[in-house]
Each structure stands twice: as C-alpha cells, then as structure tokens.
Amino acid sequence: LQTRMQSLQPDPKAQYRTVYEALKKIVLTEGFWRPLRGINVTMLGAGPAHAMYFACYEKMKKSLSDTIQHGGNSHLANGIAGSVATLLHDAVMNPAEVVKQRMQMFNSPYKSVLACIRTVQKTEGFGAFYRSYTTQLTMNVPFQAIHFITYEFMQEQINPRREYNPRTHIVSGAIAGAVAAAATTPLDVCKTLLNTQENMALSSVNISGHLSGMMNAFKTVYQLGGISGYFKGVQARVIYQMPSTAIAWSVYEFFKYFLTKHKLEKRT
C-alpha cells in the first residue's frame, strides 16, 4: 500500500486517497493476495538482517554507554549504536526492498521474485539493487536513531526497572516506530522513487535514463508534488511501522530475557 500511495505519477486505475480505499481497490481489482506480493523476499532477508542488527546494537550500546555515561543509559549511545547497526541491516535488506517494491507496483511486469532479480540484473546491472542504498541509509540512520532513543526513553518512563514486561515492550516499540516513521516519511518517498524509477513521473519532468542520488530524488519529488509530495503515504507508513516495531521489540526482549535467564541457571 505504501509503495502504491507514494507513486508520484500513478496510473488512473491506481490512484488512492486513503489507506482503506487503496486496500479495498487492490483486493477487488487485483485479488486478495496482491498486497502481499514480494513479501517472501523480505522474509528471507529479515532473519539474518535483524540478527546482525540487534547483536551490533546491544554490543555497541553497552560499550558506548559505559564510555559516555558510566553505568548509566546514554541516549546518545543508543542513537549511535542504532545508526551503526543500520549499516549492516540495510546491506542485506536493500536488494530485498528493491525487488519487493518493483513487484508491488501497479501492472508490475514481474511474475516472480527470481524473474524480477534476473530482469533487473540483465537490464540495469547489479548496481540497481543498491541504487537507493545511500538514500536508504540517509533515511534509516535518522529513523533508527529516533527509533532507539524513543524506545529507550519510553522504557525509562513506563518500565524504569527494565524488567521483562511484554506490555511495556509492545507499547514502547509501537510509539518508537510511529514517531520515527512520521519523521522520516519525506526520505521514504525519495527512496520509493529511486527504487521503482517510475517512467511516467520521470518523463513528465524531462528526465531520461535512470534517476540516481538523494539530491536528485528530492528535487524531482518537489517538482512533481510540492511540499505535500514529501508526505505521500505517511498514514500507511505509520500504520505499517507501529506493529512492525512493536513485534520486533517484544520478540527481541523475550529472547534476551529467555537466554539471559537460561545462562544464569546454567551458572548456578
């Protein structure tokens, strides 16, 4: 839904005003499973990407917190650790995101994930999978910094003793995801344009060939949609991120609690 709603020059049949209208139209005209196209490639990359992401975050957070604020919880350390963890996460997830978004576009010519990978590789080269990597990082570094700082801040407010408490992890995760998603929507719109390379949108502003680079994407979005163009799909983005970050944090905190408890039991 987010990819479709961020389309800058959509086909008349793929113009949506609200998230509900978009979902209803897609299901009725393209089938029940259409909104989930490309999800398998995301799931394939998500496991290793999140494992590296949380391992790197936890290690860096502890080291930096001890350096910056000995024995305390430093929000600066949380932000830096989240930003560095993003570099590893996005190196795995960026190609998966390119494939997913191309498959989700209206009238997408790709029949399967493998067909999409082969066609993009043949016609645009390997670089196409990383064309939006710097944009992704430009978006995800502030996103993750805001996300981790908000999560740790919320935990300080509603779970000051930092015990395993699923409800507080879900609430903190959802709020952190919503705040970070809303704040970084303009960057996400630029990323979608770089990933999908909408022909109609680019030709309407006399751009031939492929659009590349963050600054070019920013200018193009403004030319096509003005200030409001930067916030296309903001509701879909927030709605998507809230459960996503709530689930990620609750699963992560559960395994952290389970493994720590198991380690302590083994020692005793």
Coordinates of C-alpha atoms in Angstrom, one line a residue:
L1 CA 0.0 0.0 0.0
Q2 CA 2.8 2.4 1.0
T3 CA 4.6 1.8 -2.3
R4 CA 1.4 2.4 -4.4
M5 CA 0.4 5.5 -2.4
Q6 CA 3.9 7.0 -2.8
S7 CA 3.7 6.6 -6.6
L8 CA 4.2 10.2 -7.9
Q9 CA 2.5 9.7 -11.3
P10 CA 0.2 6.7 -10.8
D11 CA -1.9 5.1 -13.4
P12 CA -5.5 6.4 -13.3
K13 CA -6.6 2.9 -12.1
A14 CA -4.1 3.1 -9.2
Q15 CA -5.0 6.4 -7.6
Y16 CA -5.9 6.2 -3.9
R17 CA -6.9 8.8 -1.4
T18 CA -6.8 6.7 1.8
V19 CA -5.2 3.5 3.1
Y20 CA -8.6 1.8 3.3
E21 CA -9.6 2.8 -0.2
A22 CA -6.2 1.6 -1.5
L23 CA -6.5 -1.8 0.2
K24 CA -10.2 -2.2 -1.0
K25 CA -9.4 -1.3 -4.6
I26 CA -6.3 -3.5 -4.8
V27 CA -8.1 -6.6 -3.3
L28 CA -11.2 -6.1 -5.5
T29 CA -9.4 -5.5 -8.8
E30 CA -6.2 -7.4 -8.4
G31 CA -7.0 -10.2 -5.9
F32 CA -6.7 -10.9 -2.2
W33 CA -3.0 -11.8 -2.2
R34 CA -1.9 -8.8 -4.4
P35 CA -0.9 -6.6 -1.4
L36 CA 1.5 -9.3 -0.1
R37 CA 3.4 -9.7 -3.4
G38 CA 7.2 -9.8 -2.8
I39 CA 6.8 -10.5 0.9
N40 CA 8.8 -13.8 0.6
V41 CA 12.0 -12.0 -0.4
T42 CA 11.6 -9.6 2.6
M43 CA 11.1 -12.5 4.9
L44 CA 14.2 -14.3 3.5
G45 CA 16.4 -11.3 4.2
A46 CA 14.8 -10.2 7.5
G47 CA 16.2 -13.1 9.6
P48 CA 20.0 -12.5 9.1
A49 CA 19.5 -8.7 8.8
H50 CA 17.8 -8.5 12.2
A51 CA 20.2 -10.9 13.9
M52 CA 23.2 -8.7 12.9
Y53 CA 21.2 -5.5 13.7
F54 CA 20.3 -6.4 17.3
A55 CA 23.6 -8.1 18.1
C56 CA 25.5 -5.0 16.9
Y57 CA 23.1 -2.6 18.7
E58 CA 23.4 -4.4 22.0
K59 CA 27.2 -4.6 21.9
M60 CA 27.7 -1.0 20.9
K61 CA 25.1 0.3 23.3
K62 CA 26.9 -1.3 26.3
S63 CA 30.4 -0.1 25.2
L64 CA 29.3 3.4 24.4
S65 CA 27.1 3.9 27.4
D66 CA 30.0 2.9 29.7
T67 CA 32.3 5.4 27.9
I68 CA 29.8 8.3 27.8
Q69 CA 27.8 7.8 31.0
H70 CA 29.5 5.2 33.2
G71 CA 27.0 2.6 34.3
G72 CA 24.0 4.7 33.0
N73 CA 21.8 4.7 30.0
S74 CA 23.0 7.3 27.5
H75 CA 20.5 8.3 24.8
L76 CA 23.5 9.5 22.6
A77 CA 25.0 6.0 22.9
N78 CA 21.6 4.4 21.9
G79 CA 21.3 6.7 18.9
I80 CA 24.9 6.0 17.7
A81 CA 24.5 2.2 18.3
G82 CA 21.2 2.1 16.3
S83 CA 22.8 4.1 13.5
V84 CA 25.8 1.7 13.1
A85 CA 23.6 -1.4 13.4
T86 CA 21.6 0.0 10.4
L87 CA 24.6 -0.1 8.1
L88 CA 24.7 -4.0 8.4
H89 CA 20.9 -4.4 8.3
D90 CA 20.5 -2.3 5.2
A91 CA 23.3 -4.1 3.3
V92 CA 21.1 -7.2 3.4
M93 CA 17.7 -5.6 3.2
N94 CA 18.2 -3.0 0.4
P95 CA 18.2 -5.5 -2.6
A96 CA 15.2 -7.3 -1.0
E97 CA 13.4 -4.0 -0.7
V98 CA 14.1 -3.1 -4.4
V99 CA 12.6 -6.5 -5.5
K100 CA 9.6 -6.2 -3.2
Q101 CA 8.7 -2.6 -4.4
R102 CA 9.0 -3.4 -8.1
M103 CA 6.7 -6.4 -7.6
Q104 CA 4.2 -4.3 -5.8
M105 CA 3.9 -1.5 -8.4
F106 CA 0.6 -1.3 -10.4
N107 CA 0.9 -3.5 -13.6
S108 CA 4.2 -4.9 -12.4
P109 CA 5.7 -6.9 -15.3
Y110 CA 7.5 -9.4 -13.0
K111 CA 5.9 -12.8 -12.4
S112 CA 8.1 -13.9 -9.5
V113 CA 10.9 -12.8 -7.3
L114 CA 13.5 -14.7 -9.4
A115 CA 12.2 -13.3 -12.6
C116 CA 12.4 -9.8 -11.1
I117 CA 16.0 -10.4 -9.9
R118 CA 17.1 -11.8 -13.3
T119 CA 15.4 -9.0 -15.3
V120 CA 16.8 -6.1 -13.2
Q121 CA 20.3 -7.7 -13.2
K122 CA 20.2 -8.1 -17.1
T123 CA 18.7 -4.7 -17.9
E124 CA 20.1 -2.4 -15.3
G125 CA 23.0 -4.3 -13.8
F126 CA 23.9 -5.3 -10.2
G127 CA 24.1 -1.6 -9.2
A128 CA 20.3 -1.3 -9.5
F129 CA 19.9 -3.3 -6.3
Y130 CA 22.0 -0.7 -4.4
R131 CA 20.9 2.5 -6.3
S132 CA 18.9 3.6 -3.3
Y133 CA 21.4 2.3 -0.6
T134 CA 22.8 5.8 0.3
T135 CA 19.2 7.1 0.3
Q136 CA 18.1 4.1 2.4
L137 CA 21.0 4.9 4.9
T138 CA 20.2 8.6 4.8
M139 CA 16.6 7.7 5.8
N140 CA 17.3 4.8 8.1
V141 CA 20.1 6.3 10.1
P142 CA 17.9 9.1 11.5
F143 CA 15.0 6.7 11.6
Q144 CA 16.9 4.2 13.8
A145 CA 18.4 6.9 15.9
I146 CA 14.9 8.3 16.6
H147 CA 13.5 4.8 17.0
F148 CA 16.1 3.6 19.6
I149 CA 16.2 6.8 21.5
T150 CA 12.3 6.9 21.7
Y151 CA 12.2 3.2 22.7
E152 CA 14.8 3.6 25.5
F153 CA 13.1 6.8 26.6
M154 CA 9.7 5.1 26.8
Q155 CA 11.2 2.2 28.7
E156 CA 12.6 4.7 31.3
Q157 CA 9.1 6.2 31.7
I158 CA 6.9 3.0 31.9
N159 CA 9.4 0.3 32.9
P160 CA 12.1 2.1 34.9
R161 CA 13.5 -1.1 36.5
R162 CA 14.0 -2.5 33.0
E163 CA 12.4 -5.9 33.8
Y164 CA 10.9 -8.2 31.2
N165 CA 7.4 -6.8 30.8
P166 CA 5.8 -7.7 27.4
R167 CA 3.2 -4.9 27.6
T168 CA 5.8 -2.2 28.1
H169 CA 7.9 -3.5 25.2
I170 CA 4.9 -3.6 22.8
V171 CA 3.8 0.0 23.8
S172 CA 7.3 1.4 23.7
G173 CA 8.0 -0.3 20.4
A174 CA 4.8 0.9 18.7
I175 CA 5.3 4.5 19.9
A176 CA 9.0 4.5 18.8
G177 CA 8.0 3.1 15.4
A178 CA 5.3 5.7 14.9
V179 CA 7.5 8.7 15.8
A180 CA 10.4 7.6 13.7
A181 CA 8.2 6.7 10.7
A182 CA 6.3 10.0 10.6
A183 CA 9.6 12.0 11.0
T184 CA 11.3 10.2 8.1
T185 CA 8.5 9.9 5.5
P186 CA 10.0 12.5 3.1
L187 CA 13.1 10.4 2.8
D188 CA 11.0 7.3 2.2
V189 CA 9.1 8.9 -0.7
C190 CA 12.5 9.6 -2.3
K191 CA 13.7 6.0 -1.7
T192 CA 10.5 4.7 -3.4
L193 CA 11.1 6.9 -6.5
L194 CA 14.7 5.7 -6.7
N195 CA 13.7 2.0 -6.3
T196 CA 10.8 2.0 -8.7
Q197 CA 12.1 4.5 -11.3
E198 CA 8.6 5.5 -12.4
N199 CA 8.8 6.2 -16.1
M200 CA 5.7 8.4 -16.3
A201 CA 6.9 10.5 -13.4
L202 CA 10.4 10.9 -14.7
S203 CA 9.4 11.7 -18.3
S204 CA 7.0 14.4 -17.1
V205 CA 9.9 16.4 -15.7
N206 CA 12.1 15.6 -18.7
I207 CA 14.4 13.0 -17.0
S208 CA 15.6 10.4 -19.4
G209 CA 17.6 7.3 -18.3
H210 CA 17.7 6.4 -14.6
L211 CA 17.4 8.8 -11.7
S212 CA 20.1 8.4 -9.1
G213 CA 21.2 10.1 -5.9
M214 CA 19.4 11.5 -2.9
M215 CA 19.5 15.2 -4.0
N216 CA 18.1 14.4 -7.5
A217 CA 15.3 12.4 -5.9
F218 CA 14.5 15.3 -3.5
K219 CA 14.3 17.8 -6.4
T220 CA 12.2 15.5 -8.5
V221 CA 9.7 14.8 -5.7
Y222 CA 9.3 18.6 -5.2
Q223 CA 8.8 19.2 -8.9
L224 CA 6.1 16.6 -9.1
G225 CA 4.2 17.1 -5.9
G226 CA 5.4 20.1 -4.0
I227 CA 5.8 20.0 -0.2
S228 CA 2.8 17.6 0.2
G229 CA 4.5 15.2 -2.2
Y230 CA 7.1 14.5 0.6
F231 CA 4.3 13.2 2.9
K232 CA 2.5 10.9 0.5
G233 CA 1.7 7.6 2.2
V234 CA 2.5 8.9 5.7
Q235 CA -0.5 7.1 7.3
A236 CA 0.3 3.8 5.6
R237 CA 4.0 4.2 6.8
V238 CA 3.0 4.8 10.4
I239 CA 0.3 2.0 10.4
Y240 CA 2.9 -0.4 8.9
Q241 CA 5.7 0.6 11.3
M242 CA 3.8 0.5 14.6
P243 CA 3.0 -3.2 14.7
S244 CA 6.3 -4.0 13.0
T245 CA 8.5 -2.3 15.7
A246 CA 6.2 -3.5 18.5
I247 CA 6.6 -7.1 17.4
A248 CA 10.3 -6.8 16.7
W249 CA 11.0 -5.4 20.2
S250 CA 8.7 -7.8 22.1
V251 CA 10.3 -10.8 20.3
Y252 CA 13.8 -9.4 20.9
E253 CA 13.2 -8.7 24.6
F254 CA 11.6 -12.1 25.1
F255 CA 14.7 -13.9 23.7
K256 CA 17.1 -11.6 25.5
Y257 CA 15.2 -12.5 28.8
F258 CA 15.0 -16.2 28.0
L259 CA 18.7 -16.6 27.0
T260 CA 19.9 -14.5 30.0
K261 CA 17.8 -16.5 32.4
H262 CA 19.0 -19.7 30.8
K263 CA 22.6 -18.6 31.1
L264 CA 22.2 -17.7 34.8
E265 CA 20.5 -21.0 35.6
K266 CA 23.4 -22.9 34.0
R267 CA 25.9 -20.9 36.1
T268 CA 24.1 -21.6 39.3

